[in-house]
mmCIF file of C-alpha atoms in Angstrom:
data_model
loop_
_atom_site.group_PDB
_atom_site.id
_atom_site.type_symbol
_atom_site.label_atom_id
_atom_site.label_comp_id
_atom_site.label_asym_id
_atom_site.label_seq_id
_atom_site.Cartn_x
_atom_site.Cartn_y
_atom_site.Cartn_z
ATOM 1 C CA MET A 54 -0.119 -0.056 0.055
ATOM 2 C CA SER A 55 1.174 3.303 -0.987
ATOM 3 C CA ASP A 56 2.208 5.836 1.928
ATOM 4 C CA PRO A 57 0.687 9.135 1.970
ATOM 5 C CA SER A 58 4.482 10.770 2.355
ATOM 6 C CA ASP A 59 5.870 9.246 -0.628
ATOM 7 C CA VAL A 60 6.453 12.203 -2.788
ATOM 8 C CA SER A 61 8.171 12.126 -6.283
ATOM 9 C CA ASP A 62 10.193 14.943 -7.956
ATOM 10 C CA VAL A 63 7.428 15.439 -10.332
ATOM 11 C CA SER A 64 7.265 19.156 -9.186
ATOM 12 C CA ASP A 65 10.736 20.113 -10.755
ATOM 13 C CA VAL A 66 9.943 18.452 -14.166
ATOM 14 C CA SER A 67 6.476 19.870 -14.460
ATOM 15 C CA GLU A 68 7.566 23.431 -13.384
ATOM 16 C CA LYS A 69 10.146 23.405 -16.081
ATOM 17 C CA LYS A 70 7.523 22.472 -18.753
ATOM 18 C CA ASN A 71 4.777 24.851 -17.869
ATOM 19 C CA PRO A 72 5.745 26.894 -14.972
ATOM 20 C CA PRO A 73 2.866 29.732 -15.472
ATOM 21 C CA VAL A 74 0.151 27.211 -15.102
ATOM 22 C CA LEU A 75 1.480 25.311 -12.272
ATOM 23 C CA GLU A 76 2.533 28.124 -10.148
ATOM 24 C CA LYS A 77 -0.524 30.323 -10.657
ATOM 25 C CA ASP A 78 -1.696 32.541 -7.955
ATOM 26 C CA VAL A 79 -4.543 31.235 -5.787
ATOM 27 C CA THR A 80 -6.828 33.551 -4.131
ATOM 28 C CA ILE A 81 -8.936 32.850 -0.980
ATOM 29 C CA PRO A 82 -11.842 30.643 -1.934
ATOM 30 C CA GLU A 83 -14.569 32.939 -0.270
ATOM 31 C CA GLN A 84 -13.237 35.762 -2.047
ATOM 32 C CA ALA A 85 -12.874 34.086 -5.355
ATOM 33 C CA THR A 86 -16.211 32.235 -5.197
ATOM 34 C CA ALA A 87 -18.627 34.686 -3.301
ATOM 35 C CA SER A 88 -20.796 35.231 -6.459
ATOM 36 C CA ARG A 89 -20.628 32.141 -8.069
ATOM 37 C CA GLU A 90 -22.626 29.092 -7.339
ATOM 38 C CA PRO A 91 -20.812 25.832 -6.603
ATOM 39 C CA LEU A 92 -20.852 23.051 -9.443
ATOM 40 C CA LEU A 93 -20.942 20.375 -6.924
ATOM 41 C CA ARG A 94 -22.264 20.682 -3.495
ATOM 42 C CA VAL A 95 -21.576 17.605 -0.943
ATOM 43 C CA GLU A 96 -23.554 17.590 2.522
ATOM 44 C CA GLY A 97 -23.086 15.066 5.214
ATOM 45 C CA LEU A 98 -22.286 12.362 2.717
ATOM 46 C CA VAL A 99 -21.910 8.873 4.237
ATOM 47 C CA LYS A 100 -21.190 5.289 2.851
ATOM 48 C CA HIS A 101 -21.135 2.270 5.368
ATOM 49 C CA PHE A 102 -20.443 -1.022 3.845
ATOM 50 C CA PRO A 103 -22.296 -3.787 5.818
ATOM 51 C CA ILE A 104 -20.565 -6.817 7.292
ATOM 52 C CA ARG A 105 -22.857 -9.782 7.159
ATOM 53 C CA LYS A 106 -22.451 -13.318 8.840
ATOM 54 C CA GLY A 107 -24.425 -16.445 9.336
ATOM 55 C CA LEU A 108 -26.713 -18.382 7.181
ATOM 56 C CA LEU A 109 -29.190 -15.538 7.039
ATOM 57 C CA GLY A 110 -26.694 -12.837 6.214
ATOM 58 C CA ARG A 111 -27.471 -10.686 9.118
ATOM 59 C CA GLN A 112 -25.597 -7.508 9.254
ATOM 60 C CA THR A 113 -23.182 -7.553 12.415
ATOM 61 C CA ALA A 114 -21.042 -4.480 11.642
ATOM 62 C CA ALA A 115 -20.127 -1.831 8.889
ATOM 63 C CA VAL A 116 -17.198 -0.521 7.627
ATOM 64 C CA LYS A 117 -17.546 3.311 7.910
ATOM 65 C CA ALA A 118 -15.656 4.140 4.667
ATOM 66 C CA VAL A 119 -16.939 7.774 4.481
ATOM 67 C CA ASP A 120 -18.684 8.954 7.616
ATOM 68 C CA GLY A 121 -20.130 12.462 7.248
ATOM 69 C CA ILE A 122 -18.134 14.730 4.848
ATOM 70 C CA GLY A 123 -19.048 18.095 3.256
ATOM 71 C CA PHE A 124 -17.598 20.542 0.631
ATOM 72 C CA GLU A 125 -18.256 22.543 -2.391
ATOM 73 C CA VAL A 126 -16.335 22.514 -5.706
ATOM 74 C CA TYR A 127 -16.598 25.751 -8.093
ATOM 75 C CA PRO A 128 -16.561 25.815 -11.799
ATOM 76 C CA GLY A 129 -12.955 25.811 -13.128
ATOM 77 C CA GLU A 130 -11.192 24.942 -10.004
ATOM 78 C CA THR A 131 -9.281 22.008 -8.802
ATOM 79 C CA LEU A 132 -9.857 20.320 -5.584
ATOM 80 C CA GLY A 133 -7.506 17.839 -4.152
ATOM 81 C CA VAL A 134 -8.037 15.147 -1.753
ATOM 82 C CA VAL A 135 -5.145 13.739 0.288
ATOM 83 C CA GLY A 136 -4.821 11.175 3.005
ATOM 84 C CA GLU A 137 -3.456 7.789 3.916
ATOM 85 C CA SER A 138 -4.391 4.555 2.204
ATOM 86 C CA GLY A 139 -7.935 3.516 3.387
ATOM 87 C CA CYS A 140 -8.950 6.884 4.566
ATOM 88 C CA GLY A 141 -12.021 6.896 2.081
ATOM 89 C CA LYS A 142 -10.768 9.015 -0.722
ATOM 90 C CA SER A 143 -11.463 6.703 -3.498
ATOM 91 C CA THR A 144 -15.007 5.839 -2.094
ATOM 92 C CA MET A 145 -15.644 9.471 -1.818
ATOM 93 C CA GLY A 146 -14.835 9.825 -5.565
ATOM 94 C CA ARG A 147 -17.071 7.127 -6.444
ATOM 95 C CA LEU A 148 -19.895 8.429 -4.431
ATOM 96 C CA ILE A 149 -19.899 12.009 -5.978
ATOM 97 C CA THR A 150 -19.908 10.157 -9.363
ATOM 98 C CA ARG A 151 -22.871 7.991 -8.292
ATOM 99 C CA LEU A 152 -20.883 5.014 -9.206
ATOM 100 C CA ILE A 153 -21.986 3.523 -5.815
ATOM 101 C CA GLU A 154 -25.057 4.206 -3.763
ATOM 102 C CA PRO A 155 -24.457 6.769 -0.778
ATOM 103 C CA THR A 156 -25.709 5.451 2.635
ATOM 104 C CA GLY A 157 -26.763 8.952 3.614
ATOM 105 C CA GLY A 158 -26.023 12.446 2.918
ATOM 106 C CA LYS A 159 -26.707 14.687 -0.286
ATOM 107 C CA VAL A 160 -24.833 15.274 -3.374
ATOM 108 C CA GLU A 161 -26.103 18.294 -5.637
ATOM 109 C CA PHE A 162 -24.774 18.831 -9.076
ATOM 110 C CA GLN A 163 -25.372 22.307 -10.767
ATOM 111 C CA GLY A 164 -28.175 22.570 -7.920
ATOM 112 C CA ARG A 165 -29.973 19.289 -8.870
ATOM 113 C CA ASP A 166 -30.089 16.698 -6.085
ATOM 114 C CA ILE A 167 -28.381 13.469 -7.515
ATOM 115 C CA THR A 168 -28.005 11.672 -4.389
ATOM 116 C CA HIS A 169 -30.553 8.591 -5.366
ATOM 117 C CA LEU A 170 -31.163 9.065 -8.983
ATOM 118 C CA SER A 171 -31.963 6.036 -10.774
ATOM 119 C CA MET A 172 -29.797 4.446 -13.452
ATOM 120 C CA GLY A 173 -31.888 5.614 -16.120
ATOM 121 C CA LYS A 174 -32.210 9.310 -14.780
ATOM 122 C CA MET A 175 -28.475 9.303 -14.140
ATOM 123 C CA ARG A 176 -27.365 8.211 -17.556
ATOM 124 C CA PRO A 177 -28.101 11.624 -19.272
ATOM 125 C CA MET A 178 -25.896 13.242 -16.572
ATOM 126 C CA ARG A 179 -22.785 10.914 -17.088
ATOM 127 C CA ARG A 180 -22.079 13.348 -20.061
ATOM 128 C CA ASP A 181 -21.243 16.143 -17.352
ATOM 129 C CA VAL A 182 -19.706 13.915 -14.797
ATOM 130 C CA GLN A 183 -16.843 11.427 -15.584
ATOM 131 C CA MET A 184 -13.974 9.725 -13.677
ATOM 132 C CA ILE A 185 -10.381 8.778 -14.578
ATOM 133 C CA PHE A 186 -9.589 5.711 -12.754
ATOM 134 C CA GLN A 187 -6.520 4.799 -10.730
ATOM 135 C CA ASP A 188 -5.339 1.826 -12.482
ATOM 136 C CA PRO A 189 -4.427 2.099 -16.161
ATOM 137 C CA TYR A 190 -4.277 -1.508 -16.841
ATOM 138 C CA SER A 191 -7.503 -2.782 -15.260
ATOM 139 C CA SER A 192 -9.671 0.004 -16.187
ATOM 140 C CA LEU A 193 -9.410 -0.742 -19.969
ATOM 141 C CA ASN A 194 -10.906 -3.833 -21.490
ATOM 142 C CA PRO A 195 -8.046 -5.886 -23.102
ATOM 143 C CA ARG A 196 -10.533 -7.365 -25.725
ATOM 144 C CA HIS A 197 -11.691 -3.993 -27.188
ATOM 145 C CA THR A 198 -9.558 -1.811 -29.452
ATOM 146 C CA ILE A 199 -8.546 1.835 -28.272
ATOM 147 C CA GLY A 200 -11.010 3.259 -31.029
ATOM 148 C CA THR A 201 -13.866 1.186 -29.453
ATOM 149 C CA ILE A 202 -12.974 1.994 -25.879
ATOM 150 C CA VAL A 203 -12.821 5.879 -26.475
ATOM 151 C CA SER A 204 -15.925 5.689 -28.654
ATOM 152 C CA ALA A 205 -18.180 3.983 -26.078
ATOM 153 C CA PRO A 206 -19.419 7.098 -24.360
ATOM 154 C CA PHE A 207 -20.703 8.207 -27.808
ATOM 155 C CA LYS A 208 -22.678 5.075 -28.438
ATOM 156 C CA LEU A 209 -23.993 4.955 -25.009
ATOM 157 C CA GLN A 210 -25.173 8.555 -25.194
ATOM 158 C CA GLY A 211 -26.417 8.241 -28.707
ATOM 159 C CA VAL A 212 -24.375 11.206 -29.703
ATOM 160 C CA GLU A 213 -22.963 11.514 -33.388
ATOM 161 C CA PRO A 214 -19.926 13.835 -33.657
ATOM 162 C CA GLU A 215 -19.782 16.154 -36.632
ATOM 163 C CA GLY A 216 -17.413 14.606 -39.278
ATOM 164 C CA GLY A 217 -17.764 11.324 -38.052
ATOM 165 C CA LEU A 218 -17.114 9.163 -34.861
ATOM 166 C CA LYS A 219 -13.929 7.706 -36.140
ATOM 167 C CA LYS A 220 -12.352 11.153 -36.867
ATOM 168 C CA HIS A 221 -13.407 12.708 -33.441
ATOM 169 C CA VAL A 222 -11.811 9.749 -31.722
ATOM 170 C CA GLN A 223 -8.502 10.178 -33.453
ATOM 171 C CA GLU A 224 -8.761 13.884 -32.620
ATOM 172 C CA LEU A 225 -9.293 12.966 -29.009
ATOM 173 C CA LEU A 226 -6.348 10.659 -29.297
ATOM 174 C CA SER A 227 -4.232 13.478 -30.534
ATOM 175 C CA LEU A 228 -5.535 15.921 -27.945
ATOM 176 C CA VAL A 229 -3.865 13.617 -25.117
ATOM 177 C CA GLY A 230 -0.692 13.037 -27.003
ATOM 178 C CA LEU A 231 -1.202 9.788 -28.662
ATOM 179 C CA SER A 232 -0.960 9.126 -32.404
ATOM 180 C CA PRO A 233 -4.394 8.790 -34.551
ATOM 181 C CA GLU A 234 -2.861 5.447 -35.899
ATOM 182 C CA HIS A 235 -3.417 4.008 -32.572
ATOM 183 C CA TYR A 236 -7.202 3.692 -33.183
ATOM 184 C CA ASN A 237 -7.035 0.138 -34.071
ATOM 185 C CA ARG A 238 -4.449 -1.319 -31.428
ATOM 186 C CA TYR A 239 -5.252 -3.132 -28.271
ATOM 187 C CA PRO A 240 -4.508 -1.998 -24.601
ATOM 188 C CA HIS A 241 -1.683 -4.546 -24.079
ATOM 189 C CA GLU A 242 0.533 -2.643 -27.034
ATOM 190 C CA PHE A 243 0.763 0.502 -24.853
ATOM 191 C CA SER A 244 2.713 1.604 -21.778
ATOM 192 C CA GLY A 245 1.023 2.466 -18.360
ATOM 193 C CA GLY A 246 1.364 6.095 -19.166
ATOM 194 C CA GLN A 247 -0.158 5.806 -22.556
ATOM 195 C CA ARG A 248 -2.909 3.598 -21.176
ATOM 196 C CA GLN A 249 -3.795 6.421 -18.636
ATOM 197 C CA ARG A 250 -3.766 8.871 -21.592
ATOM 198 C CA ILE A 251 -6.450 6.394 -23.281
ATOM 199 C CA GLY A 252 -8.509 6.658 -19.942
ATOM 200 C CA ILE A 253 -8.268 10.559 -20.020
ATOM 201 C CA ALA A 254 -9.355 10.560 -23.624
ATOM 202 C CA ARG A 255 -12.268 8.363 -22.828
ATOM 203 C CA ALA A 256 -13.281 10.541 -19.930
ATOM 204 C CA LEU A 257 -13.281 13.628 -21.818
ATOM 205 C CA ALA A 258 -14.896 12.302 -24.804
ATOM 206 C CA LEU A 259 -18.176 14.087 -24.441
ATOM 207 C CA ARG A 260 -16.665 17.271 -22.835
ATOM 208 C CA PRO A 261 -17.889 16.787 -19.152
ATOM 209 C CA LYS A 262 -18.109 19.838 -16.672
ATOM 210 C CA LEU A 263 -16.546 17.782 -13.914
ATOM 211 C CA VAL A 264 -13.884 15.090 -13.942
ATOM 212 C CA VAL A 265 -12.968 13.103 -10.717
ATOM 213 C CA ALA A 266 -9.309 11.779 -11.241
ATOM 214 C CA ASP A 267 -8.741 9.027 -8.735
ATOM 215 C CA GLU A 268 -4.796 8.684 -8.300
ATOM 216 C CA PRO A 269 -4.480 9.306 -11.851
ATOM 217 C CA VAL A 270 -0.454 9.160 -11.708
ATOM 218 C CA SER A 271 0.254 6.826 -8.817
ATOM 219 C CA ALA A 272 0.837 3.890 -11.174
ATOM 220 C CA LEU A 273 3.357 5.719 -13.392
ATOM 221 C CA ASP A 274 6.719 6.399 -13.683
ATOM 222 C CA VAL A 275 8.110 9.620 -12.280
ATOM 223 C CA SER A 276 8.900 11.053 -15.787
ATOM 224 C CA ILE A 277 5.533 10.062 -17.144
ATOM 225 C CA GLN A 278 3.811 11.598 -14.097
ATOM 226 C CA ALA A 279 5.052 14.938 -14.892
ATOM 227 C CA GLN A 280 3.592 14.575 -18.426
ATOM 228 C CA VAL A 281 0.039 13.425 -17.342
ATOM 229 C CA VAL A 282 0.106 16.290 -14.698
ATOM 230 C CA ASN A 283 0.905 18.821 -17.238
ATOM 231 C CA LEU A 284 -1.656 17.346 -19.775
ATOM 232 C CA LEU A 285 -4.595 17.530 -17.210
ATOM 233 C CA ASP A 286 -3.576 20.983 -16.479
ATOM 234 C CA ASP A 287 -3.389 21.993 -20.337
ATOM 235 C CA LEU A 288 -6.810 20.375 -20.687
ATOM 236 C CA GLN A 289 -8.494 22.188 -17.889
ATOM 237 C CA ASP A 290 -7.501 25.562 -19.305
ATOM 238 C CA GLU A 291 -8.473 24.492 -22.985
ATOM 239 C CA LEU A 292 -11.632 22.952 -22.281
ATOM 240 C CA GLY A 293 -12.625 24.561 -18.968
ATOM 241 C CA LEU A 294 -12.892 21.664 -16.753
ATOM 242 C CA THR A 295 -13.477 21.376 -13.123
ATOM 243 C CA TYR A 296 -11.365 18.792 -11.241
ATOM 244 C CA VAL A 297 -11.650 16.684 -8.026
ATOM 245 C CA ILE A 298 -8.233 14.900 -8.006
ATOM 246 C CA ILE A 299 -7.497 12.131 -5.499
ATOM 247 C CA ALA A 300 -3.946 11.344 -4.517
ATOM 248 C CA HIS A 301 -1.355 10.267 -1.887
ATOM 249 C CA ASP A 302 1.348 12.251 -3.481
ATOM 250 C CA LEU A 303 1.776 15.746 -1.778
ATOM 251 C CA SER A 304 3.792 17.119 -4.399
ATOM 252 C CA VAL A 305 1.102 16.369 -7.158
ATOM 253 C CA ILE A 306 -1.469 17.832 -5.046
ATOM 254 C CA ARG A 307 0.417 20.962 -4.463
ATOM 255 C CA HIS A 308 1.250 21.964 -7.934
ATOM 256 C CA VAL A 309 -2.428 21.118 -9.449
ATOM 257 C CA SER A 310 -4.804 22.187 -6.764
ATOM 258 C CA ASP A 311 -6.515 25.474 -5.809
ATOM 259 C CA ARG A 312 -7.829 23.878 -2.636
ATOM 260 C CA ILE A 313 -7.059 20.790 -0.740
ATOM 261 C CA ALA A 314 -8.922 18.584 1.452
ATOM 262 C CA VAL A 315 -7.128 16.485 3.882
ATOM 263 C CA MET A 316 -8.994 13.150 4.979
ATOM 264 C CA TYR A 317 -8.441 10.805 7.826
ATOM 265 C CA LEU A 318 -10.631 7.748 8.588
ATOM 266 C CA GLY A 319 -13.514 8.899 6.587
ATOM 267 C CA LYS A 320 -13.505 12.563 7.783
ATOM 268 C CA ILE A 321 -12.269 15.675 6.525
ATOM 269 C CA VAL A 322 -10.169 17.138 9.062
ATOM 270 C CA GLU A 323 -8.668 20.221 7.140
ATOM 271 C CA LEU A 324 -9.969 22.211 4.204
ATOM 272 C CA ALA A 325 -7.976 25.216 2.827
ATOM 273 C CA ASP A 326 -6.372 26.735 -0.283
ATOM 274 C CA ARG A 327 -3.123 25.417 -1.467
ATOM 275 C CA LYS A 328 -0.856 28.339 0.107
ATOM 276 C CA SER A 329 -2.723 28.343 3.309
ATOM 277 C CA LEU A 330 -2.210 24.617 3.851
ATOM 278 C CA TYR A 331 1.326 24.222 3.022
ATOM 279 C CA SER A 332 2.545 27.423 4.539
ATOM 280 C CA ALA A 333 0.642 27.232 8.018
ATOM 281 C CA PRO A 334 -1.156 23.657 8.456
ATOM 282 C CA MET A 335 -3.647 23.716 11.394
ATOM 283 C CA HIS A 336 -4.385 20.250 11.927
ATOM 284 C CA PRO A 337 -1.870 17.983 13.583
ATOM 285 C CA TYR A 338 -2.272 15.323 11.180
ATOM 286 C CA THR A 339 -1.705 17.559 8.352
ATOM 287 C CA LYS A 340 1.435 18.848 10.068
ATOM 288 C CA ALA A 341 2.746 15.143 10.342
ATOM 289 C CA LEU A 342 2.174 14.626 6.473
ATOM 290 C CA MET A 343 3.877 17.717 5.684
ATOM 291 C CA SER A 344 6.865 16.871 7.975
ATOM 292 C CA ALA A 345 7.208 13.783 6.007
ATOM 293 C CA VAL A 346 7.893 15.344 2.521
ATOM 294 C CA PRO A 347 11.448 14.856 1.768
ATOM 295 C CA VAL A 348 13.697 17.686 0.325
ATOM 296 C CA PRO A 349 15.705 16.624 -2.939
ATOM 297 C CA ASP A 350 17.881 19.523 -2.749
ATOM 298 C CA PRO A 351 21.079 18.483 -1.348
ATOM 299 C CA ARG A 352 21.773 22.690 -0.666
ATOM 300 C CA ARG A 353 18.948 22.501 1.754
ATOM 301 C CA ARG A 354 20.264 19.568 3.659
ATOM 302 C CA GLY A 355 20.114 19.885 7.383
ATOM 303 C CA THR A 356 17.644 22.886 7.132
ATOM 304 C CA LYS A 357 14.546 20.610 7.273
ATOM 305 C CA SER A 358 12.720 20.861 10.452
ATOM 306 C CA GLU A 359 11.980 17.670 12.709
ATOM 307 C CA ARG A 360 10.003 14.929 11.025
ATOM 308 C CA ILE A 361 6.833 13.871 12.893
ATOM 309 C CA LEU A 362 6.609 9.971 12.895
ATOM 310 C CA LEU A 363 3.323 8.632 13.692
ATOM 311 C CA LYS A 364 3.455 5.233 15.621
ATOM 312 C CA GLY A 365 0.792 2.543 15.013
ATOM 313 C CA ASP A 366 -1.595 1.934 12.143
ATOM 314 C CA VAL A 367 -4.588 3.865 11.412
ATOM 315 C CA PRO A 368 -7.735 2.556 13.552
ATOM 316 C CA SER A 369 -10.052 0.186 11.945
ATOM 317 C CA PRO A 370 -12.921 2.002 10.040
ATOM 318 C CA ILE A 371 -15.166 -0.711 11.389
ATOM 319 C CA SER A 372 -15.194 0.699 15.124
ATOM 320 C CA PRO A 373 -13.360 4.159 14.767
ATOM 321 C CA PRO A 374 -12.125 5.826 17.963
ATOM 322 C CA SER A 375 -14.699 8.020 19.715
ATOM 323 C CA GLY A 376 -14.458 11.920 19.870
ATOM 324 C CA CYS A 377 -11.589 13.205 17.543
ATOM 325 C CA ARG A 378 -10.661 10.112 15.285
ATOM 326 C CA PHE A 379 -6.808 11.299 15.402
ATOM 327 C CA HIS A 380 -6.524 11.458 19.104
ATOM 328 C CA THR A 381 -4.987 7.947 19.259
ATOM 329 C CA ARG A 382 -2.100 9.033 17.136
ATOM 330 C CA CYS A 383 -2.011 12.609 18.212
ATOM 331 C CA TRP A 384 0.699 14.299 20.524
ATOM 332 C CA LYS A 385 -1.751 17.035 21.747
ATOM 333 C CA ALA A 386 -4.714 14.850 22.633
ATOM 334 C CA THR A 387 -6.590 16.022 25.641
ATOM 335 C CA GLU A 388 -9.728 14.539 27.534
ATOM 336 C CA ILE A 389 -11.985 16.386 25.354
ATOM 337 C CA CYS A 390 -10.457 14.833 22.171
ATOM 338 C CA LYS A 391 -11.468 11.309 23.415
ATOM 339 C CA THR A 392 -14.964 12.188 24.084
ATOM 340 C CA GLN A 393 -16.268 15.152 21.724
ATOM 341 C CA GLU A 394 -15.766 15.191 17.739
ATOM 342 C CA PRO A 395 -14.610 18.704 16.662
ATOM 343 C CA PRO A 396 -16.533 20.360 14.072
ATOM 344 C CA LEU A 397 -14.994 21.189 10.851
ATOM 345 C CA ILE A 398 -15.106 25.109 11.428
ATOM 346 C CA ALA A 399 -13.358 28.098 9.765
ATOM 347 C CA LEU A 400 -10.767 29.443 11.906
ATOM 348 C CA LYS A 401 -9.496 31.931 9.295
ATOM 349 C CA THR A 402 -10.891 32.994 6.018
ATOM 350 C CA GLY A 403 -11.202 29.964 3.683
ATOM 351 C CA HIS A 404 -9.281 27.712 6.148
ATOM 352 C CA GLN A 405 -11.355 25.020 7.967
ATOM 353 C CA VAL A 406 -10.233 22.599 10.351
ATOM 354 C CA ALA A 407 -11.634 19.943 12.796
ATOM 355 C CA CYS A 408 -9.409 20.214 15.604
ATOM 356 C CA HIS A 409 -9.574 21.134 19.418
ATOM 357 C CA HIS A 410 -5.855 22.164 19.822
ATOM 358 C CA PRO A 411 -5.092 23.230 16.030
ATOM 359 C CA GLU A 412 -1.575 24.366 15.050
ATOM 360 C CA ASN A 413 -1.036 27.921 14.190
ATOM 361 C CA ALA A 414 -4.191 29.038 15.544
ATOM 362 C CA PRO A 415 -5.845 29.778 18.829
ATOM 363 C CA ASP A 416 -6.560 26.693 21.146
ATOM 364 C CA GLN A 417 -10.273 25.817 20.847
ATOM 365 C CA ALA A 418 -10.219 24.033 24.241
ATOM 366 C CA PRO A 419 -7.782 25.959 26.600
ATOM 367 C CA GLY A 420 -6.767 24.539 30.068
ATOM 368 C CA GLU A 421 -6.975 20.959 28.821
ATOM 369 C CA GLN A 422 -4.119 18.716 30.129
ATOM 370 C CA VAL A 423 -2.412 16.431 27.612
ATOM 371 C CA LEU A 424 -2.909 12.837 27.989
ATOM 372 C CA ALA A 425 -0.075 10.792 29.466
ATOM 373 C CA ASP A 426 0.054 8.497 26.531
ATOM 374 C CA ALA A 427 -0.018 10.916 23.905
ATOM 375 C CA ARG A 428 3.720 11.751 23.986
ATOM 376 C CA GLU A 429 4.276 8.187 23.165
ATOM 377 C CA ALA A 430 2.043 8.302 20.181
ATOM 378 C CA VAL A 431 4.859 10.005 18.016
ATOM 379 C CA GLU A 432 8.285 10.163 17.501
ATOM 380 C CA LEU A 433 10.337 13.294 16.636
ATOM 381 C CA ILE A 434 13.159 12.681 14.165
ATOM 382 C CA THR A 435 15.781 15.454 13.926
ATOM 383 C CA PRO A 436 17.750 15.354 10.802
ATOM 384 C CA ALA A 437 21.585 14.920 11.259
ATOM 385 C CA ARG A 438 23.608 17.587 10.052
ATOM 386 C CA PRO A 439 26.354 16.166 7.460
ATOM 387 C CA ASP A 440 29.682 15.482 9.470
ATOM 388 C CA ARG A 441 32.244 18.120 8.409
ATOM 389 C CA SER A 442 35.170 16.424 10.343
ATOM 390 C CA ALA A 443 36.211 13.867 7.510
ATOM 391 C CA GLU A 444 35.874 16.716 4.951
ATOM 392 C CA LYS A 445 38.111 19.008 7.040
ATOM 393 C CA GLN A 446 40.695 16.260 7.726
ATOM 394 C CA SER A 447 40.969 15.443 3.863
ATOM 395 C CA LYS A 448 41.474 19.283 3.102
ATOM 396 C CA THR A 449 44.328 19.351 5.848
ATOM 397 C CA LEU A 450 45.927 16.330 4.204
ATOM 398 C CA ALA A 451 45.735 17.802 0.686
ATOM 399 C CA GLU A 452 47.271 21.297 1.888
ATOM 400 C CA PRO A 453 50.607 21.405 -0.058
ATOM 401 C CA ALA A 454 54.035 21.252 1.953
ATOM 402 C CA GLU A 455 56.506 24.240 2.043
ATOM 403 C CA GLY A 456 58.010 24.309 -1.282
ATOM 404 C CA ASP A 457 55.605 22.363 -3.142
ATOM 405 C CA ALA A 458 53.496 23.762 -5.985
ATOM 406 C CA ALA A 459 50.121 24.857 -4.718
ATOM 407 C CA PRO A 460 47.204 23.061 -6.357
ATOM 408 C CA PRO A 461 45.105 24.994 -9.176
ATOM 409 C CA SER A 462 42.481 26.880 -7.635
ATOM 410 C CA ARG A 463 38.822 25.702 -7.915
ATOM 411 C CA THR A 464 36.002 27.851 -9.579
ATOM 412 C CA ALA A 465 32.826 28.263 -7.884
ATOM 413 C CA GLU A 466 31.157 25.643 -10.226
ATOM 414 C CA ASP A 467 33.964 22.800 -9.048
ATOM 415 C CA SER A 468 33.324 23.682 -5.421
ATOM 416 C CA PRO A 469 31.298 21.196 -3.295
ATOM 417 C CA LYS A 470 27.859 22.709 -2.543
ATOM 418 C CA GLU A 471 26.332 22.270 0.917
#
């Protein structure tokens, strides 16, 4: 299973290719969207998978994959969703696209309640809501050609593109960076990155308004990740798309998202714009995730702050902890954290957090004493500074003796960088 702290250097590659798009300025959501209606609105969304036992199949428990989340997505923006594996990210993506039926809550798309629409009534809305799946290998039918796969949405919706179906599909393949000659080939003839491009072409076939991308680059090589990220970004500008991107790679989310939601055990614990979240995270879980991001620049070695290593595993979603679900792994947990669930409230403009004792914000429950076992829930790892003693000794041994010719001076480019 993938760890949410695994971060590639995709940001460096993608910034070189398209820096103006990836480094665009982000305004505070309330200020930017005050006069707009949300494209997608989610309220109290719940999904419990029943656990049945016995001959009669009676329900004995339930897996609380998504347990009461709410957010809004506005036209033209990208909402990133991050969290550990098993926190309910992918289930949430399938719920808002109505691939699975919610247990409770409400999903509105363009002001229309689609929470419990039947399959027949939901079919016309599939033109506007599409999904890019995580696995580029299992999401494509190996018995169908690429032309058949990409043209399937047109046939299901009864749409006849101008100029013919084959021509339009070949244009879609060109749009995502593939050759029109690939029309008659089969999925096994393509690499992982090419298969993901085919999945993107299929999702964009009918020009949807909302695209949910479930970890679109997690199964790809690092260099291919940058290409797919740039492709999604370019297509958003060209086609006016709205994204909900689910990922565990914090660097990808940082460079493609306008706002970011952090999930933990079926709950959203923090929701903020990108700059606020990365510069001043408020939830302890978010701070722990950020501390795990490695810095690939050797010149910044030793300047990284302590890494917060969370001990233990994520609790079971079958019986989540009472109160704040993160209190079993939090170093700031108090008695109120064990008994009372913190609501998701805005502590700053556009920055919502569900925590009694947030970081970089006033304490919401002052006077509480930290639990005795809270300090043992984490381990602080201070990065060791590089040892300079051996380097100094080698320089001393390399100094020329009296009368010897001095070695040629090194330029700034030849000198070692710290």
